[in-house]
Amino acid sequence: MRTTDFSKAPRRAQAEAMFIGSTRYNSLKEWAILSMRWRTFVKRMKAMPGYCWHKVYWEPPYTLGTIAYFDTMEDLLTIARSPEHRQLMRWVADGTDDQATAGFIRLYRAEPHGYTNGIWRAEDTSMAHIEEYTPLPGDTGPKPVDDPASEIR
């Protein structure tokens, strides 16, 4: 069900800012060096106001990435100024490809509306889908979810 109230949903659903980043390291040796710096950084990040949740992902052979959620974009940007983050980034992006050969960072802001169901729904505990799809550009009139003619083919 469409909503702007995520107060009963998990903390990460209440976040307004999301970070996704990934680094392609050269070998397991770099992972070992990273692990010491990473633990210190994560401890600091979790203690910062506005931290909601994070998850690390792996893509073979040596790419590690992070998805992290924060209450606000300011909270997200604040952790980037911590000494732990600065040391980590200066090590991985030191002007050489000794540690890694690629990396990216993207930042996203949440739209105020979204969808909740059941016990995560603030308005009630219904487990129901929306009646009409969110309009796409070019839609003419409502597109009922229960109408197969509304599907994209």
mmCIF file with all atom_site columns, C-alpha atoms in Angstrom:
data_model
loop_
_atom_site.group_PDB
_atom_site.id
_atom_site.type_symbol
_atom_site.label_atom_id
_atom_site.label_alt_id
_atom_site.label_comp_id
_atom_site.label_asym_id
_atom_site.label_entity_id
_atom_site.label_seq_id
_atom_site.pdbx_PDB_ins_code
_atom_site.Cartn_x
_atom_site.Cartn_y
_atom_site.Cartn_z
_atom_site.occupancy
_atom_site.B_iso_or_equiv
_atom_site.pdbx_formal_charge
_atom_site.auth_seq_id
_atom_site.auth_comp_id
_atom_site.auth_asym_id
_atom_site.auth_atom_id
_atom_site.pdbx_PDB_model_num
ATOM 1   C CA . MET A 1 1   ? 0.000  0.000   0.000   1.00 0.00 ? 1   MET A CA 1
ATOM 2   C CA . ARG A 1 2   ? 1.315  3.440   -0.938  1.00 0.00 ? 2   ARG A CA 1
ATOM 3   C CA . THR A 1 3   ? 2.489  5.574   1.996   1.00 0.00 ? 3   THR A CA 1
ATOM 4   C CA . THR A 1 4   ? 4.769  8.327   3.228   1.00 0.00 ? 4   THR A CA 1
ATOM 5   C CA . ASP A 1 5   ? 4.829  6.948   6.804   1.00 0.00 ? 5   ASP A CA 1
ATOM 6   C CA . PHE A 1 6   ? 7.581  4.378   7.352   1.00 0.00 ? 6   PHE A CA 1
ATOM 7   C CA . SER A 1 7   ? 7.632  4.692   11.159  1.00 0.00 ? 7   SER A CA 1
ATOM 8   C CA . LYS A 1 8   ? 6.773  0.988   11.722  1.00 0.00 ? 8   LYS A CA 1
ATOM 9   C CA . ALA A 1 9   ? 9.111  -0.306  9.020   1.00 0.00 ? 9   ALA A CA 1
ATOM 10  C CA . PRO A 1 10  ? 12.733 -1.368  9.655   1.00 0.00 ? 10  PRO A CA 1
ATOM 11  C CA . ARG A 1 11  ? 15.182 1.480   10.193  1.00 0.00 ? 11  ARG A CA 1
ATOM 12  C CA . ARG A 1 12  ? 16.646 1.160   6.696   1.00 0.00 ? 12  ARG A CA 1
ATOM 13  C CA . ALA A 1 13  ? 13.174 1.783   5.224   1.00 0.00 ? 13  ALA A CA 1
ATOM 14  C CA . GLN A 1 14  ? 13.072 5.098   7.103   1.00 0.00 ? 14  GLN A CA 1
ATOM 15  C CA . ALA A 1 15  ? 16.375 6.289   5.643   1.00 0.00 ? 15  ALA A CA 1
ATOM 16  C CA . GLU A 1 16  ? 16.401 9.214   3.239   1.00 0.00 ? 16  GLU A CA 1
ATOM 17  C CA . ALA A 1 17  ? 19.914 8.686   1.842   1.00 0.00 ? 17  ALA A CA 1
ATOM 18  C CA . MET A 1 18  ? 21.601 5.652   0.318   1.00 0.00 ? 18  MET A CA 1
ATOM 19  C CA . PHE A 1 19  ? 25.239 5.008   -0.570  1.00 0.00 ? 19  PHE A CA 1
ATOM 20  C CA . ILE A 1 20  ? 26.381 2.312   -2.952  1.00 0.00 ? 20  ILE A CA 1
ATOM 21  C CA . GLY A 1 21  ? 30.018 1.826   -3.762  1.00 0.00 ? 21  GLY A CA 1
ATOM 22  C CA . SER A 1 22  ? 32.279 -0.867  -5.078  1.00 0.00 ? 22  SER A CA 1
ATOM 23  C CA . THR A 1 23  ? 36.025 -1.421  -5.377  1.00 0.00 ? 23  THR A CA 1
ATOM 24  C CA . ARG A 1 24  ? 37.836 -3.983  -7.511  1.00 0.00 ? 24  ARG A CA 1
ATOM 25  C CA . TYR A 1 25  ? 40.844 -4.997  -5.428  1.00 0.00 ? 25  TYR A CA 1
ATOM 26  C CA . ASN A 1 26  ? 43.902 -6.718  -6.872  1.00 0.00 ? 26  ASN A CA 1
ATOM 27  C CA . SER A 1 27  ? 44.115 -9.786  -4.627  1.00 0.00 ? 27  SER A CA 1
ATOM 28  C CA . LEU A 1 28  ? 43.351 -11.326 -1.260  1.00 0.00 ? 28  LEU A CA 1
ATOM 29  C CA . LYS A 1 29  ? 46.407 -9.519  0.097   1.00 0.00 ? 29  LYS A CA 1
ATOM 30  C CA . GLU A 1 30  ? 44.607 -6.194  -0.340  1.00 0.00 ? 30  GLU A CA 1
ATOM 31  C CA . TRP A 1 31  ? 41.507 -7.639  1.349   1.00 0.00 ? 31  TRP A CA 1
ATOM 32  C CA . ALA A 1 32  ? 43.645 -8.551  4.376   1.00 0.00 ? 32  ALA A CA 1
ATOM 33  C CA . ILE A 1 33  ? 45.049 -5.022  4.589   1.00 0.00 ? 33  ILE A CA 1
ATOM 34  C CA . LEU A 1 34  ? 41.584 -3.551  4.002   1.00 0.00 ? 34  LEU A CA 1
ATOM 35  C CA . SER A 1 35  ? 39.986 -5.649  6.751   1.00 0.00 ? 35  SER A CA 1
ATOM 36  C CA . MET A 1 36  ? 41.923 -3.862  9.498   1.00 0.00 ? 36  MET A CA 1
ATOM 37  C CA . ARG A 1 37  ? 40.985 -0.410  8.213   1.00 0.00 ? 37  ARG A CA 1
ATOM 38  C CA . TRP A 1 38  ? 37.426 -1.486  7.391   1.00 0.00 ? 38  TRP A CA 1
ATOM 39  C CA . ARG A 1 39  ? 36.640 -2.732  10.913  1.00 0.00 ? 39  ARG A CA 1
ATOM 40  C CA . THR A 1 40  ? 37.739 0.584   12.403  1.00 0.00 ? 40  THR A CA 1
ATOM 41  C CA . PHE A 1 41  ? 35.689 2.515   9.863   1.00 0.00 ? 41  PHE A CA 1
ATOM 42  C CA . VAL A 1 42  ? 32.533 0.420   10.390  1.00 0.00 ? 42  VAL A CA 1
ATOM 43  C CA . LYS A 1 43  ? 32.771 0.824   14.161  1.00 0.00 ? 43  LYS A CA 1
ATOM 44  C CA . ARG A 1 44  ? 32.878 4.594   13.688  1.00 0.00 ? 44  ARG A CA 1
ATOM 45  C CA . MET A 1 45  ? 30.101 4.570   11.072  1.00 0.00 ? 45  MET A CA 1
ATOM 46  C CA . LYS A 1 46  ? 27.730 2.559   13.300  1.00 0.00 ? 46  LYS A CA 1
ATOM 47  C CA . ALA A 1 47  ? 28.318 5.000   16.166  1.00 0.00 ? 47  ALA A CA 1
ATOM 48  C CA . MET A 1 48  ? 27.550 8.065   14.032  1.00 0.00 ? 48  MET A CA 1
ATOM 49  C CA . PRO A 1 49  ? 24.159 9.767   14.336  1.00 0.00 ? 49  PRO A CA 1
ATOM 50  C CA . GLY A 1 50  ? 21.992 8.963   11.340  1.00 0.00 ? 50  GLY A CA 1
ATOM 51  C CA . TYR A 1 51  ? 23.464 5.544   10.544  1.00 0.00 ? 51  TYR A CA 1
ATOM 52  C CA . CYS A 1 52  ? 20.659 3.086   9.704   1.00 0.00 ? 52  CYS A CA 1
ATOM 53  C CA . TRP A 1 53  ? 22.105 -0.064  8.132   1.00 0.00 ? 53  TRP A CA 1
ATOM 54  C CA . HIS A 1 54  ? 24.725 -1.400  5.748   1.00 0.00 ? 54  HIS A CA 1
ATOM 55  C CA . LYS A 1 55  ? 25.569 -4.558  3.855   1.00 0.00 ? 55  LYS A CA 1
ATOM 56  C CA . VAL A 1 56  ? 28.750 -5.648  2.086   1.00 0.00 ? 56  VAL A CA 1
ATOM 57  C CA . TYR A 1 57  ? 28.541 -7.558  -1.191  1.00 0.00 ? 57  TYR A CA 1
ATOM 58  C CA . TRP A 1 58  ? 31.117 -9.531  -3.183  1.00 0.00 ? 58  TRP A CA 1
ATOM 59  C CA . GLU A 1 59  ? 31.572 -9.990  -6.920  1.00 0.00 ? 59  GLU A CA 1
ATOM 60  C CA . PRO A 1 60  ? 34.255 -12.455 -8.049  1.00 0.00 ? 60  PRO A CA 1
ATOM 61  C CA . PRO A 1 61  ? 37.107 -12.391 -8.042  1.00 0.00 ? 61  PRO A CA 1
ATOM 62  C CA . TYR A 1 62  ? 38.080 -9.475  -5.753  1.00 0.00 ? 62  TYR A CA 1
ATOM 63  C CA . THR A 1 63  ? 35.355 -6.823  -5.900  1.00 0.00 ? 63  THR A CA 1
ATOM 64  C CA . LEU A 1 64  ? 33.793 -5.719  -2.614  1.00 0.00 ? 64  LEU A CA 1
ATOM 65  C CA . GLY A 1 65  ? 30.957 -3.262  -2.384  1.00 0.00 ? 65  GLY A CA 1
ATOM 66  C CA . THR A 1 66  ? 28.861 -1.579  0.256   1.00 0.00 ? 66  THR A CA 1
ATOM 67  C CA . ILE A 1 67  ? 25.248 -0.490  0.375   1.00 0.00 ? 67  ILE A CA 1
ATOM 68  C CA . ALA A 1 68  ? 24.538 1.807   3.324   1.00 0.00 ? 68  ALA A CA 1
ATOM 69  C CA . TYR A 1 69  ? 21.520 3.788   4.480   1.00 0.00 ? 69  TYR A CA 1
ATOM 70  C CA . PHE A 1 70  ? 21.470 7.009   6.521   1.00 0.00 ? 70  PHE A CA 1
ATOM 71  C CA . ASP A 1 71  ? 18.724 9.188   7.971   1.00 0.00 ? 71  ASP A CA 1
ATOM 72  C CA . THR A 1 72  ? 19.782 12.172  5.854   1.00 0.00 ? 72  THR A CA 1
ATOM 73  C CA . MET A 1 73  ? 22.231 13.036  3.089   1.00 0.00 ? 73  MET A CA 1
ATOM 74  C CA . GLU A 1 74  ? 24.068 15.213  5.610   1.00 0.00 ? 74  GLU A CA 1
ATOM 75  C CA . ASP A 1 75  ? 24.558 12.153  7.855   1.00 0.00 ? 75  ASP A CA 1
ATOM 76  C CA . LEU A 1 76  ? 25.905 10.182  4.889   1.00 0.00 ? 76  LEU A CA 1
ATOM 77  C CA . LEU A 1 77  ? 28.309 12.946  3.859   1.00 0.00 ? 77  LEU A CA 1
ATOM 78  C CA . THR A 1 78  ? 29.471 13.464  7.453   1.00 0.00 ? 78  THR A CA 1
ATOM 79  C CA . ILE A 1 79  ? 30.875 9.930   7.751   1.00 0.00 ? 79  ILE A CA 1
ATOM 80  C CA . ALA A 1 80  ? 32.972 10.598  4.632   1.00 0.00 ? 80  ALA A CA 1
ATOM 81  C CA . ARG A 1 81  ? 34.839 13.286  6.594   1.00 0.00 ? 81  ARG A CA 1
ATOM 82  C CA . SER A 1 82  ? 35.828 10.952  9.422   1.00 0.00 ? 82  SER A CA 1
ATOM 83  C CA . PRO A 1 83  ? 39.538 10.210  9.826   1.00 0.00 ? 83  PRO A CA 1
ATOM 84  C CA . GLU A 1 84  ? 38.799 6.498   9.388   1.00 0.00 ? 84  GLU A CA 1
ATOM 85  C CA . HIS A 1 85  ? 37.168 7.045   6.003   1.00 0.00 ? 85  HIS A CA 1
ATOM 86  C CA . ARG A 1 86  ? 39.854 9.476   4.867   1.00 0.00 ? 86  ARG A CA 1
ATOM 87  C CA . GLN A 1 87  ? 42.613 6.972   5.730   1.00 0.00 ? 87  GLN A CA 1
ATOM 88  C CA . LEU A 1 88  ? 40.772 4.177   3.955   1.00 0.00 ? 88  LEU A CA 1
ATOM 89  C CA . MET A 1 89  ? 40.225 6.228   0.792   1.00 0.00 ? 89  MET A CA 1
ATOM 90  C CA . ARG A 1 90  ? 43.776 7.601   0.746   1.00 0.00 ? 90  ARG A CA 1
ATOM 91  C CA . TRP A 1 91  ? 45.053 4.024   0.904   1.00 0.00 ? 91  TRP A CA 1
ATOM 92  C CA . VAL A 1 92  ? 42.812 2.588   -1.840  1.00 0.00 ? 92  VAL A CA 1
ATOM 93  C CA . ALA A 1 93  ? 42.963 5.626   -4.158  1.00 0.00 ? 93  ALA A CA 1
ATOM 94  C CA . ASP A 1 94  ? 46.579 6.651   -3.693  1.00 0.00 ? 94  ASP A CA 1
ATOM 95  C CA . GLY A 1 95  ? 47.209 7.530   -7.331  1.00 0.00 ? 95  GLY A CA 1
ATOM 96  C CA . THR A 1 96  ? 48.426 4.041   -8.232  1.00 0.00 ? 96  THR A CA 1
ATOM 97  C CA . ASP A 1 97  ? 46.736 0.762   -9.028  1.00 0.00 ? 97  ASP A CA 1
ATOM 98  C CA . ASP A 1 98  ? 48.697 -1.072  -6.321  1.00 0.00 ? 98  ASP A CA 1
ATOM 99  C CA . GLN A 1 99  ? 45.599 -1.767  -4.186  1.00 0.00 ? 99  GLN A CA 1
ATOM 100 C CA . ALA A 1 100 ? 42.731 -1.663  -6.683  1.00 0.00 ? 100 ALA A CA 1
ATOM 101 C CA . THR A 1 101 ? 42.028 -1.178  -10.373 1.00 0.00 ? 101 THR A CA 1
ATOM 102 C CA . ALA A 1 102 ? 38.525 0.302   -10.242 1.00 0.00 ? 102 ALA A CA 1
ATOM 103 C CA . GLY A 1 103 ? 35.904 1.820   -7.997  1.00 0.00 ? 103 GLY A CA 1
ATOM 104 C CA . PHE A 1 104 ? 32.692 3.796   -7.972  1.00 0.00 ? 104 PHE A CA 1
ATOM 105 C CA . ILE A 1 105 ? 30.402 5.591   -5.533  1.00 0.00 ? 105 ILE A CA 1
ATOM 106 C CA . ARG A 1 106 ? 26.783 6.636   -6.089  1.00 0.00 ? 106 ARG A CA 1
ATOM 107 C CA . LEU A 1 107 ? 24.533 8.541   -3.699  1.00 0.00 ? 107 LEU A CA 1
ATOM 108 C CA . TYR A 1 108 ? 20.734 8.389   -3.794  1.00 0.00 ? 108 TYR A CA 1
ATOM 109 C CA . ARG A 1 109 ? 17.925 10.295  -2.078  1.00 0.00 ? 109 ARG A CA 1
ATOM 110 C CA . ALA A 1 110 ? 14.689 8.514   -1.231  1.00 0.00 ? 110 ALA A CA 1
ATOM 111 C CA . GLU A 1 111 ? 11.402 9.712   -2.649  1.00 0.00 ? 111 GLU A CA 1
ATOM 112 C CA . PRO A 1 112 ? 8.974  10.681  0.129   1.00 0.00 ? 112 PRO A CA 1
ATOM 113 C CA . HIS A 1 113 ? 6.470  8.009   -0.900  1.00 0.00 ? 113 HIS A CA 1
ATOM 114 C CA . GLY A 1 114 ? 6.842  4.265   -1.134  1.00 0.00 ? 114 GLY A CA 1
ATOM 115 C CA . TYR A 1 115 ? 4.966  1.130   -0.172  1.00 0.00 ? 115 TYR A CA 1
ATOM 116 C CA . THR A 1 116 ? 4.454  -0.866  3.050   1.00 0.00 ? 116 THR A CA 1
ATOM 117 C CA . ASN A 1 117 ? 2.421  -3.901  4.077   1.00 0.00 ? 117 ASN A CA 1
ATOM 118 C CA . GLY A 1 118 ? 1.451  -5.813  7.200   1.00 0.00 ? 118 GLY A CA 1
ATOM 119 C CA . ILE A 1 119 ? 3.135  -5.087  10.510  1.00 0.00 ? 119 ILE A CA 1
ATOM 120 C CA . TRP A 1 120 ? 5.501  -2.641  8.798   1.00 0.00 ? 120 TRP A CA 1
ATOM 121 C CA . ARG A 1 121 ? 2.554  -0.484  7.764   1.00 0.00 ? 121 ARG A CA 1
ATOM 122 C CA . ALA A 1 122 ? 1.937  2.535   10.044  1.00 0.00 ? 122 ALA A CA 1
ATOM 123 C CA . GLU A 1 123 ? -1.645 3.188   8.935   1.00 0.00 ? 123 GLU A CA 1
ATOM 124 C CA . ASP A 1 124 ? -2.967 -0.354  9.570   1.00 0.00 ? 124 ASP A CA 1
ATOM 125 C CA . THR A 1 125 ? -1.671 -3.910  9.250   1.00 0.00 ? 125 THR A CA 1
ATOM 126 C CA . SER A 1 126 ? -3.263 -4.811  5.929   1.00 0.00 ? 126 SER A CA 1
ATOM 127 C CA . MET A 1 127 ? -1.415 -7.063  3.521   1.00 0.00 ? 127 MET A CA 1
ATOM 128 C CA . ALA A 1 128 ? -2.786 -5.745  0.270   1.00 0.00 ? 128 ALA A CA 1
ATOM 129 C CA . HIS A 1 129 ? -1.431 -4.456  -3.000  1.00 0.00 ? 129 HIS A CA 1
ATOM 130 C CA . ILE A 1 130 ? -2.198 -1.043  -4.455  1.00 0.00 ? 130 ILE A CA 1
ATOM 131 C CA . GLU A 1 131 ? -5.348 -0.754  -6.573  1.00 0.00 ? 131 GLU A CA 1
ATOM 132 C CA . GLU A 1 132 ? -3.665 1.159   -9.420  1.00 0.00 ? 132 GLU A CA 1
ATOM 133 C CA . TYR A 1 133 ? -0.109 1.243   -10.711 1.00 0.00 ? 133 TYR A CA 1
ATOM 134 C CA . THR A 1 134 ? 1.900  4.413   -10.226 1.00 0.00 ? 134 THR A CA 1
ATOM 135 C CA . PRO A 1 135 ? 1.505  6.303   -13.524 1.00 0.00 ? 135 PRO A CA 1
ATOM 136 C CA . LEU A 1 136 ? 4.236  6.085   -16.146 1.00 0.00 ? 136 LEU A CA 1
ATOM 137 C CA . PRO A 1 137 ? 4.882  8.853   -18.680 1.00 0.00 ? 137 PRO A CA 1
ATOM 138 C CA . GLY A 1 138 ? 2.349  8.470   -21.457 1.00 0.00 ? 138 GLY A CA 1
ATOM 139 C CA . ASP A 1 139 ? -0.291 6.685   -19.363 1.00 0.00 ? 139 ASP A CA 1
ATOM 140 C CA . THR A 1 140 ? -3.811 7.769   -20.187 1.00 0.00 ? 140 THR A CA 1
ATOM 141 C CA . GLY A 1 141 ? -5.957 7.241   -17.140 1.00 0.00 ? 141 GLY A CA 1
ATOM 142 C CA . PRO A 1 142 ? -5.634 4.784   -14.257 1.00 0.00 ? 142 PRO A CA 1
ATOM 143 C CA . LYS A 1 143 ? -3.976 1.396   -14.760 1.00 0.00 ? 143 LYS A CA 1
ATOM 144 C CA . PRO A 1 144 ? -5.633 -1.129  -12.391 1.00 0.00 ? 144 PRO A CA 1
ATOM 145 C CA . VAL A 1 145 ? -3.249 -3.708  -10.922 1.00 0.00 ? 145 VAL A CA 1
ATOM 146 C CA . ASP A 1 146 ? -5.862 -6.465  -11.293 1.00 0.00 ? 146 ASP A CA 1
ATOM 147 C CA . ASP A 1 147 ? -6.308 -5.758  -15.032 1.00 0.00 ? 147 ASP A CA 1
ATOM 148 C CA . PRO A 1 148 ? -3.899 -7.775  -17.226 1.00 0.00 ? 148 PRO A CA 1
ATOM 149 C CA . ALA A 1 149 ? -4.329 -5.076  -19.893 1.00 0.00 ? 149 ALA A CA 1
ATOM 150 C CA . SER A 1 150 ? -2.361 -2.741  -17.578 1.00 0.00 ? 150 SER A CA 1
ATOM 151 C CA . GLU A 1 151 ? 0.752  -4.915  -17.785 1.00 0.00 ? 151 GLU A CA 1
ATOM 152 C CA . ILE A 1 152 ? 3.754  -3.839  -19.841 1.00 0.00 ? 152 ILE A CA 1
ATOM 153 C CA . ARG A 1 153 ? 4.349  -6.320  -22.624 1.00 0.00 ? 153 ARG A CA 1
#
